[in-house]
C-alpha cells in the first residue's frame, strides 16, 4: 500500500497541473476568447475613456443642462429675458424701444420668428436708424418668403396630382376616358389647392417686397455697404422689381468691383436688361 502511494506521488510530480503544462498553455493560447481578451485590452480601455468623456462633454446620463448635447437638441439655455418677462415690459410701456427689442429677441430664441416680425416693425419705427435691427427684420422677411415658396411648391405638386394633365388620361373616345372626363371631386380638390397656391405666392411676394423696402432703408443708412446692395438686389428681383434690382446690382459693382461675385453680377445685369428690353419692345 505504501509502495503504491509512493508511485502515485511520483506520477503527480512528473505530470504538473494543466495551467503549468506547456501543452495546455499552448492550447489556451489558441482559444479565441483568450486571444481576444489579451489583444483587445487597449480597445476596452479606449472605449471606457470615450464613454467616460461622453458624460463630461455631452452630458450623457445626466439631467443637468449645459452639456454640448443640449446644443444639438436645441435645449441650450439663453441668457436673455423670457418672452413673458419681455411682454410684461412692453405692456407696461408700449413705446419702450428696449423692451420691444428684448421681446423680438426672446420670440426668435423660442423659435417664433413670425411673431417677432411685427414687434421688430414697431421697434424700427421707434428706432429708425438702428441698421442692425433693420437687417434682422429683413432677414426674417426673406426667411418667411423662403418658407412660403416651399409651401407653394408643395401646393403646386398637390394640384398636379389632383387634376392631372389631359394628355395623361385615356382618350375621351374610350369608355374609361369618358368615365374620367367628368371629375367633380378631383376638380373641386384641384380648385381648392390652386387657391392655396395663389395665396402662398401672393404672401411670398409680399414678404419679398417688405424685405426690399427694408433693405432700401438700410442702404440709405449704409450707402457704402456693398453686401447691403447685393441683398437689396436679390430681394427686389424676387419681389418682381427688376429696375431696382438692376440699380442695386450696378451699385454693388461700383462698391466692390473686385469681389468674387462681380462676374456673376455682371451676367445677371445683362440678362435683366435684356429681359426688360424684350418686354418693352
CSV table of N, CA and C in Angstrom, one decimal, residues 114 145 183 203 219-220 231:
chain,number,residue,atom,x,y,z
A,114,UNK,N,-42.2,84.5,-36.9
A,114,UNK,CA,-43.3,85.2,-37.4
A,114,UNK,C,-43.9,86.2,-36.4
A,145,UNK,N,-40.4,84.4,-46.6
A,145,UNK,CA,-40.6,84.2,-48.1
A,145,UNK,C,-40.1,82.9,-48.6
A,183,UNK,N,-64.9,64.8,-63.6
A,183,UNK,CA,-64.2,64.5,-62.3
A,183,UNK,C,-64.6,65.6,-61.3
A,203,UNK,N,-48.5,85.8,-50.7
A,203,UNK,CA,-47.8,86.1,-49.4
A,203,UNK,C,-46.3,86.1,-49.6
A,219,UNK,N,-29.7,100.7,-47.1
A,219,UNK,CA,-28.7,101.2,-47.9
A,219,UNK,C,-28.6,102.8,-47.8
A,220,UNK,N,-29.7,103.4,-47.4
A,220,UNK,CA,-29.7,104.8,-47.1
A,220,UNK,C,-28.8,105.1,-45.9
A,231,UNK,N,-27.9,92.4,-51.3
A,231,UNK,CA,-29.2,91.8,-50.6
A,231,UNK,C,-30.4,92.5,-51.1
